[in-house]
Short mmCIF file of C-alpha atoms in Angstrom, two decimals:
data_model
loop_
_atom_site.label_atom_id
_atom_site.label_comp_id
_atom_site.label_asym_id
_atom_site.label_seq_id
_atom_site.Cartn_x
_atom_site.Cartn_y
_atom_site.Cartn_z
CA UNK X 1 38.58 48.38 -112.93
CA UNK X 2 37.41 51.21 -110.77
CA UNK X 3 35.63 52.95 -113.91
CA UNK X 4 34.19 49.87 -114.87
CA UNK X 5 32.88 48.43 -111.33
CA UNK X 6 32.26 51.60 -109.52
CA UNK X 7 32.09 55.15 -111.63
CA UNK X 8 30.37 53.59 -114.59
CA UNK X 9 27.57 52.23 -112.82
CA UNK X 10 26.95 55.38 -110.78
CA UNK X 11 27.51 57.40 -113.92
CA UNK X 12 25.03 55.12 -115.96
CA UNK X 13 22.18 55.82 -113.62
CA UNK X 14 22.13 59.34 -114.72
CA UNK X 15 20.98 61.04 -117.75
CA UNK X 16 24.02 60.87 -120.10
CA UNK X 17 24.55 64.74 -120.62
CA UNK X 18 24.35 65.23 -116.89
CA UNK X 19 26.81 62.11 -116.53
CA UNK X 20 28.92 63.86 -118.74
CA UNK X 21 28.76 67.58 -117.19
CA UNK X 22 29.65 65.65 -113.68
CA UNK X 23 32.35 63.76 -115.27
CA UNK X 24 34.00 66.94 -116.48
CA UNK X 25 33.34 68.85 -113.23
CA UNK X 26 35.32 66.05 -111.48
CA UNK X 27 38.47 66.20 -113.72
CA UNK X 28 38.70 69.61 -113.42
CA UNK X 29 38.50 69.22 -109.85
CA UNK X 30 41.16 66.56 -109.73
CA UNK X 31 43.29 68.65 -112.09
CA UNK X 32 43.55 71.68 -110.07
CA UNK X 33 44.61 70.26 -107.05
CA UNK X 34 48.26 70.55 -106.03
CA UNK X 35 49.83 66.89 -107.71
CA UNK X 36 46.71 66.32 -109.63
CA UNK X 37 48.02 66.46 -113.22
CA UNK X 38 50.89 64.40 -112.11
CA UNK X 39 48.32 61.60 -110.89
CA UNK X 40 46.28 61.60 -113.87
CA UNK X 41 49.46 61.27 -115.78
CA UNK X 42 50.67 58.57 -113.62
CA UNK X 43 47.37 56.72 -113.90
CA UNK X 44 46.60 57.03 -117.75
CA UNK X 45 49.56 58.90 -119.52
CA UNK X 46 51.17 56.37 -121.21
CA UNK X 47 53.93 57.61 -123.69
CA UNK X 48 56.54 55.76 -125.61
CA UNK X 49 58.91 57.00 -128.57
CA UNK X 50 57.40 53.84 -130.71
CA UNK X 51 53.99 55.32 -130.90
CA UNK X 52 55.25 58.63 -132.44
CA UNK X 53 53.20 59.23 -135.97
CA UNK X 54 54.29 61.82 -138.71
CA UNK X 55 51.06 63.16 -140.59
CA UNK X 56 50.36 66.29 -142.34
CA UNK X 57 53.65 67.81 -141.26
CA UNK X 58 52.85 67.38 -137.70
CA UNK X 59 54.49 65.18 -135.34
CA UNK X 60 51.90 63.41 -133.23
CA UNK X 61 53.09 61.60 -129.74
CA UNK X 62 50.81 59.04 -130.22
CA UNK X 63 47.94 57.82 -132.81
CA UNK X 64 45.24 57.57 -130.43
CA UNK X 65 43.13 61.17 -130.29
CA UNK X 66 40.04 62.16 -128.74
CA UNK X 67 37.23 62.73 -131.23
CA UNK X 68 35.18 65.79 -131.58
CA UNK X 69 31.96 66.05 -129.43
CA UNK X 70 33.64 65.48 -126.09
CA UNK X 71 35.58 68.30 -125.35
CA UNK X 72 33.33 70.72 -127.48
CA UNK X 73 34.32 73.88 -125.65
CA UNK X 74 37.89 73.43 -125.16
CA UNK X 75 37.31 73.14 -121.50
CA UNK X 76 39.87 70.06 -120.60
CA UNK X 77 42.01 69.55 -123.76
CA UNK X 78 45.58 69.95 -121.77
CA UNK X 79 43.92 67.06 -119.27
CA UNK X 80 43.07 64.66 -121.88
CA UNK X 81 46.73 64.87 -123.36
CA UNK X 82 47.91 64.19 -119.53
CA UNK X 83 45.73 61.03 -119.84
CA UNK X 84 47.29 59.38 -122.55
CA UNK X 85 45.83 61.08 -125.89
CA UNK X 86 48.42 61.99 -128.50
CA UNK X 87 46.01 64.52 -129.70
CA UNK X 88 42.63 66.15 -128.94
CA UNK X 89 40.00 67.59 -131.47
CA UNK X 90 37.75 70.31 -130.07
CA UNK X 91 34.42 71.16 -131.20
CA UNK X 92 32.37 71.27 -133.32
CA UNK X 93 32.82 75.17 -132.83
CA UNK X 94 30.68 77.84 -134.47
CA UNK X 95 31.06 81.76 -134.83
CA UNK X 96 28.32 82.36 -132.34
CA UNK X 97 27.34 80.61 -129.16
CA UNK X 98 24.26 78.25 -129.61
CA UNK X 99 22.29 76.37 -127.24
CA UNK X 100 21.83 73.39 -129.57
CA UNK X 101 18.70 71.29 -129.69
CA UNK X 102 16.20 70.55 -126.94
CA UNK X 103 16.87 68.33 -124.08
CA UNK X 104 16.93 65.34 -123.96
CA UNK X 105 19.41 64.92 -126.83
CA UNK X 106 22.06 62.30 -125.61
CA UNK X 107 20.91 58.74 -125.24
CA UNK X 108 22.97 55.49 -124.20
CA UNK X 109 21.76 52.17 -125.80
CA UNK X 110 24.10 49.77 -123.75
CA UNK X 111 23.06 46.76 -125.26
CA UNK X 112 24.30 47.75 -128.60
CA UNK X 113 27.10 49.65 -127.07
CA UNK X 114 26.18 52.44 -128.74
CA UNK X 115 25.07 56.64 -128.49
CA UNK X 116 22.53 58.39 -130.35
CA UNK X 117 22.88 62.14 -130.10
CA UNK X 118 21.12 64.94 -131.72
CA UNK X 119 23.11 67.75 -129.70
CA UNK X 120 22.86 70.33 -132.45
CA UNK X 121 26.38 71.80 -132.34
CA UNK X 122 25.69 73.49 -128.76
CA UNK X 123 28.93 75.24 -128.07
CA UNK X 124 30.21 78.44 -126.34
CA UNK X 125 31.29 80.00 -129.89
CA UNK X 126 34.52 80.87 -131.54
CA UNK X 127 35.81 83.70 -129.47
CA UNK X 128 35.62 81.86 -126.04
CA UNK X 129 37.12 78.55 -127.60
CA UNK X 130 40.00 81.07 -128.97
CA UNK X 131 40.58 82.60 -125.43
CA UNK X 132 40.82 78.89 -123.80
CA UNK X 133 42.85 77.50 -126.48
CA UNK X 134 45.36 80.52 -126.18
CA UNK X 135 46.28 78.77 -122.82
CA UNK X 136 47.18 75.35 -124.28
CA UNK X 137 50.78 73.51 -123.05
CA UNK X 138 53.24 73.41 -125.47
CA UNK X 139 53.33 70.29 -127.91
CA UNK X 140 49.84 69.58 -127.02
CA UNK X 141 48.35 68.74 -130.40
CA UNK X 142 44.89 70.40 -130.95
CA UNK X 143 42.55 70.11 -133.79
CA UNK X 144 39.40 72.50 -134.55
CA UNK X 145 36.63 71.02 -135.71
CA UNK X 146 34.44 73.84 -137.26
CA UNK X 147 30.72 74.00 -138.36
CA UNK X 148 28.00 76.58 -139.17
CA UNK X 149 25.50 77.97 -136.99
CA UNK X 150 21.89 76.47 -137.36
CA UNK X 151 20.36 79.90 -138.34
CA UNK X 152 22.93 80.63 -141.32
CA UNK X 153 21.68 79.48 -144.41
CA UNK X 154 23.53 76.95 -146.42
CA UNK X 155 24.09 79.63 -149.22
CA UNK X 156 26.19 81.43 -146.58
CA UNK X 157 27.69 78.64 -144.75
CA UNK X 158 31.07 79.56 -146.15
CA UNK X 159 30.72 82.77 -144.12
CA UNK X 160 30.54 80.64 -140.90
CA UNK X 161 33.43 78.48 -141.73
CA UNK X 162 35.57 81.06 -142.90
CA UNK X 163 34.97 83.20 -139.38
CA UNK X 164 36.16 80.12 -137.46
CA UNK X 165 39.27 79.13 -139.40
CA UNK X 166 40.60 82.70 -139.50
CA UNK X 167 39.79 83.45 -135.98
CA UNK X 168 41.13 80.00 -134.61
CA UNK X 169 44.07 79.71 -136.93
CA UNK X 170 46.44 80.95 -134.54
CA UNK X 171 45.74 78.35 -131.80
CA UNK X 172 44.68 75.34 -134.14
CA UNK X 173 47.40 72.66 -135.30
CA UNK X 174 44.88 71.47 -137.95
CA UNK X 175 41.18 71.95 -138.89
CA UNK X 176 38.39 69.58 -139.66
CA UNK X 177 35.17 70.73 -141.70
CA UNK X 178 32.27 69.24 -140.64
CA UNK X 179 29.46 69.14 -143.01
CA UNK X 180 28.24 65.42 -142.17
CA UNK X 181 26.52 65.69 -138.78
CA UNK X 182 23.13 64.68 -139.04
CA UNK X 183 21.72 67.19 -136.16
CA UNK X 184 21.82 70.48 -138.11
CA UNK X 185 18.90 70.82 -140.53
CA UNK X 186 20.03 70.72 -144.33
CA UNK X 187 23.74 70.43 -143.02
CA UNK X 188 24.61 67.12 -144.94
CA UNK X 189 23.68 68.58 -148.44
CA UNK X 190 26.89 70.58 -148.02
CA UNK X 191 28.60 67.30 -148.90
CA UNK X 192 27.12 67.61 -152.30
CA UNK X 193 29.73 68.31 -155.37
CA UNK X 194 29.07 71.81 -156.11
CA UNK X 195 28.52 73.12 -152.55
CA UNK X 196 31.13 71.15 -150.96
CA UNK X 197 34.01 71.97 -153.63
CA UNK X 198 32.87 75.78 -153.35
CA UNK X 199 33.28 75.48 -149.73
CA UNK X 200 36.58 73.81 -149.60
CA UNK X 201 37.89 76.27 -152.01
CA UNK X 202 37.16 79.41 -150.30
CA UNK X 203 38.74 77.92 -147.17
CA UNK X 204 41.95 76.71 -149.07
CA UNK X 205 42.47 80.03 -150.48
CA UNK X 206 41.90 81.98 -147.21
CA UNK X 207 44.17 79.49 -145.53
CA UNK X 208 47.07 79.90 -147.88
CA UNK X 209 46.78 83.77 -147.36
CA UNK X 210 47.39 83.37 -143.65
CA UNK X 211 50.77 82.85 -142.14
CA UNK X 212 51.81 79.23 -141.52
CA UNK X 213 48.68 77.40 -143.36
CA UNK X 214 47.46 74.64 -141.61
CA UNK X 215 46.14 71.21 -142.54
CA UNK X 216 42.38 71.29 -143.52
CA UNK X 217 40.48 67.80 -143.42
CA UNK X 218 36.84 67.07 -144.09
CA UNK X 219 34.67 64.86 -141.94
CA UNK X 220 32.25 62.40 -143.74
CA UNK X 221 29.18 60.31 -142.94
CA UNK X 222 29.29 56.76 -142.98
CA UNK X 223 26.06 56.33 -144.68
CA UNK X 224 27.37 57.34 -148.43
CA UNK X 225 27.68 55.00 -151.30
CA UNK X 226 31.09 54.07 -152.59
CA UNK X 227 30.34 56.48 -155.63
CA UNK X 228 29.65 59.16 -153.25
CA UNK X 229 32.99 58.52 -151.50
CA UNK X 230 34.72 58.55 -154.99
CA UNK X 231 33.14 61.75 -155.61
CA UNK X 232 34.39 63.05 -152.14
CA UNK X 233 38.06 61.51 -152.79
CA UNK X 234 37.96 63.51 -156.19
CA UNK X 235 36.87 66.82 -154.32
CA UNK X 236 39.48 66.14 -151.73
CA UNK X 237 42.29 66.06 -154.18
CA UNK X 238 41.18 68.97 -156.38
CA UNK X 239 40.91 71.29 -153.38
CA UNK X 240 44.43 69.75 -151.80
CA UNK X 241 43.01 68.79 -148.59
CA UNK X 242 45.32 67.03 -146.03
CA UNK X 243 42.69 64.38 -145.25
CA UNK X 244 39.49 63.05 -144.30
CA UNK X 245 38.22 61.83 -140.91
CA UNK X 246 36.13 58.72 -141.24
CA UNK X 247 33.49 58.60 -140.12
CA UNK X 248 30.71 60.73 -138.40
CA UNK X 249 27.46 59.34 -136.79
CA UNK X 250 25.10 57.12 -138.83
CA UNK X 251 21.50 57.87 -139.28
CA UNK X 252 21.14 53.84 -139.95
CA UNK X 253 19.50 52.00 -136.96
CA UNK X 254 19.81 48.37 -138.61
CA UNK X 255 20.71 45.72 -136.46
CA UNK X 256 20.27 47.36 -133.08
CA UNK X 257 18.72 45.32 -130.44
CA UNK X 258 18.08 48.11 -127.79
CA UNK X 259 14.58 48.96 -127.24
CA UNK X 260 12.46 50.95 -129.55
CA UNK X 261 11.88 53.79 -127.31
CA UNK X 262 15.76 54.43 -127.61
CA UNK X 263 16.36 53.30 -131.03
CA UNK X 264 13.69 55.53 -132.32
CA UNK X 265 15.35 58.62 -131.07
CA UNK X 266 16.21 61.18 -134.02
CA UNK X 267 20.13 61.97 -134.07
CA UNK X 268 23.31 60.26 -135.03
CA UNK X 269 24.25 57.02 -133.99
CA UNK X 270 27.93 56.40 -132.65
CA UNK X 271 29.67 53.34 -131.23
CA UNK X 272 29.77 49.51 -131.88
CA UNK X 273 27.08 49.47 -134.46
CA UNK X 274 29.22 52.05 -136.69
CA UNK X 275 32.87 50.14 -136.58
CA UNK X 276 32.00 47.79 -139.59
CA UNK X 277 31.12 50.39 -142.10
CA UNK X 278 33.96 53.03 -140.79
CA UNK X 279 36.59 50.32 -141.16
CA UNK X 280 35.11 49.47 -144.83
CA UNK X 281 35.17 53.52 -145.75
CA UNK X 282 38.73 53.78 -144.63
CA UNK X 283 39.76 51.04 -146.52
CA UNK X 284 38.11 52.56 -149.64
CA UNK X 285 39.93 55.96 -148.72
CA UNK X 286 43.40 54.43 -148.44
CA UNK X 287 42.94 52.32 -151.72
CA UNK X 288 41.95 55.67 -153.65
CA UNK X 289 44.08 58.05 -151.91
CA UNK X 290 48.14 58.61 -152.06
CA UNK X 291 50.07 57.77 -149.13
CA UNK X 292 50.75 61.11 -147.79
CA UNK X 293 46.61 61.76 -147.50
CA UNK X 294 46.05 61.66 -143.98
CA UNK X 295 43.12 59.11 -142.87
CA UNK X 296 42.02 59.70 -139.26
CA UNK X 297 39.77 56.26 -138.34
CA UNK X 298 37.07 56.96 -135.99
CA UNK X 299 33.87 54.86 -135.27
CA UNK X 300 33.31 51.96 -132.65
CA UNK X 301 36.97 51.63 -131.42
CA UNK X 302 36.28 49.96 -127.99
CA UNK X 303 39.53 47.53 -127.88
CA UNK X 304 42.99 47.42 -129.14
CA UNK X 305 41.58 44.66 -131.88
CA UNK X 306 39.47 47.71 -133.00
CA UNK X 307 42.14 50.11 -133.13
CA UNK X 308 44.71 48.03 -135.20
CA UNK X 309 41.75 47.00 -137.68
CA UNK X 310 41.57 50.73 -138.22
CA UNK X 311 44.90 51.04 -138.68
CA UNK X 312 45.46 47.84 -140.65
CA UNK X 313 43.24 48.99 -143.53
CA UNK X 314 44.79 52.21 -144.06
CA UNK X 315 43.92 54.90 -141.27
CA UNK X 316 47.43 56.87 -140.12
CA UNK X 317 45.62 57.97 -136.85
CA UNK X 318 42.39 56.79 -134.68
CA UNK X 319 40.11 58.70 -132.48
CA UNK X 320 37.90 57.50 -129.67
CA UNK X 321 34.38 58.94 -128.14
CA UNK X 322 31.92 56.40 -127.38
CA UNK X 323 34.28 53.64 -126.82
CA UNK X 324 35.78 55.98 -124.22
CA UNK X 325 32.30 56.31 -122.63
CA UNK X 326 31.93 52.71 -122.10
CA UNK X 327 35.51 51.43 -121.67
CA UNK X 328 36.65 54.53 -119.44
CA UNK X 329 39.98 56.17 -119.45
CA UNK X 330 42.04 53.42 -119.30
CA UNK X 331 41.29 52.24 -122.91
CA UNK X 332 43.72 54.76 -124.44
CA UNK X 333 46.96 53.00 -122.64
CA UNK X 334 45.60 49.67 -123.48
CA UNK X 335 45.47 50.84 -126.97
CA UNK X 336 48.76 52.27 -126.91
CA UNK X 337 50.70 49.76 -125.29
CA UNK X 338 49.11 47.18 -127.87
CA UNK X 339 50.53 49.16 -130.76
CA UNK X 340 54.12 49.49 -129.28
CA UNK X 341 54.08 45.79 -128.50
CA UNK X 342 53.29 44.55 -132.10
#
């Protein structure tokens, strides 16, 4: 209630990226004061043994995770665990730090309960993320979403993904290969069969040579035809991926009611407009993949109903981002309690 009636109206008067940084600063202050972490746990950290999920050989304390993009630089991952998330995915992380695209690059579409972003993999780089993740609390599940630097040509992309995989391997519980962001020029061409197969084969070979190989998943776009999805499924099985994250943001603007000054912004659209297509993709994946293949559902989850919809069609786990921005931190507990009671 506090978020919806006080904090959200104030934050929504600010530029979206500025509001993000202010929110992170406030959470860091709260977490650093004596008793602050306990207060966040008390307010938001709903836990229940009935929420536990086993997937990819990992025991998740809950199925509701934080999607990549919110805590890009692994700043507050332990805080988000305290606030009820069963797992947190950091990133997208690239080998070298990069500033990302020019600002403004993050836009709210309140009429559509959506965001458009063209951040461009802005992050502090793999080495800084490594140092931060070395401090994680025992038992907190961390996924690391990895990508390539903007200036790295596609023919050398595997070098960037390999660097991130090897460097962050000791601190990650699983990895997500991001080739589906629309905000790095040419990145989505890595979803084509030959480059994608070569990339995943290379990563899996390196992964198997490391002590304690980690699950590797692929994050895919919602804009694929079913024939393309079938090709992704075939590649995933051939390269022995552990799962798929479905889905990333969309380049579609179909059905939006916000002003054209917003809908005309370039970048990936997330939130409520992606919900239906994301669910359709998850349903298709589950129908054509083994029960051991992990599907993480993300896209347009704003309510307990939305979460159950994703799980009912075959997602093993779910992630929040835009719904978290619009609904506030209580959404995690609301969904988790509904899953226990059903």
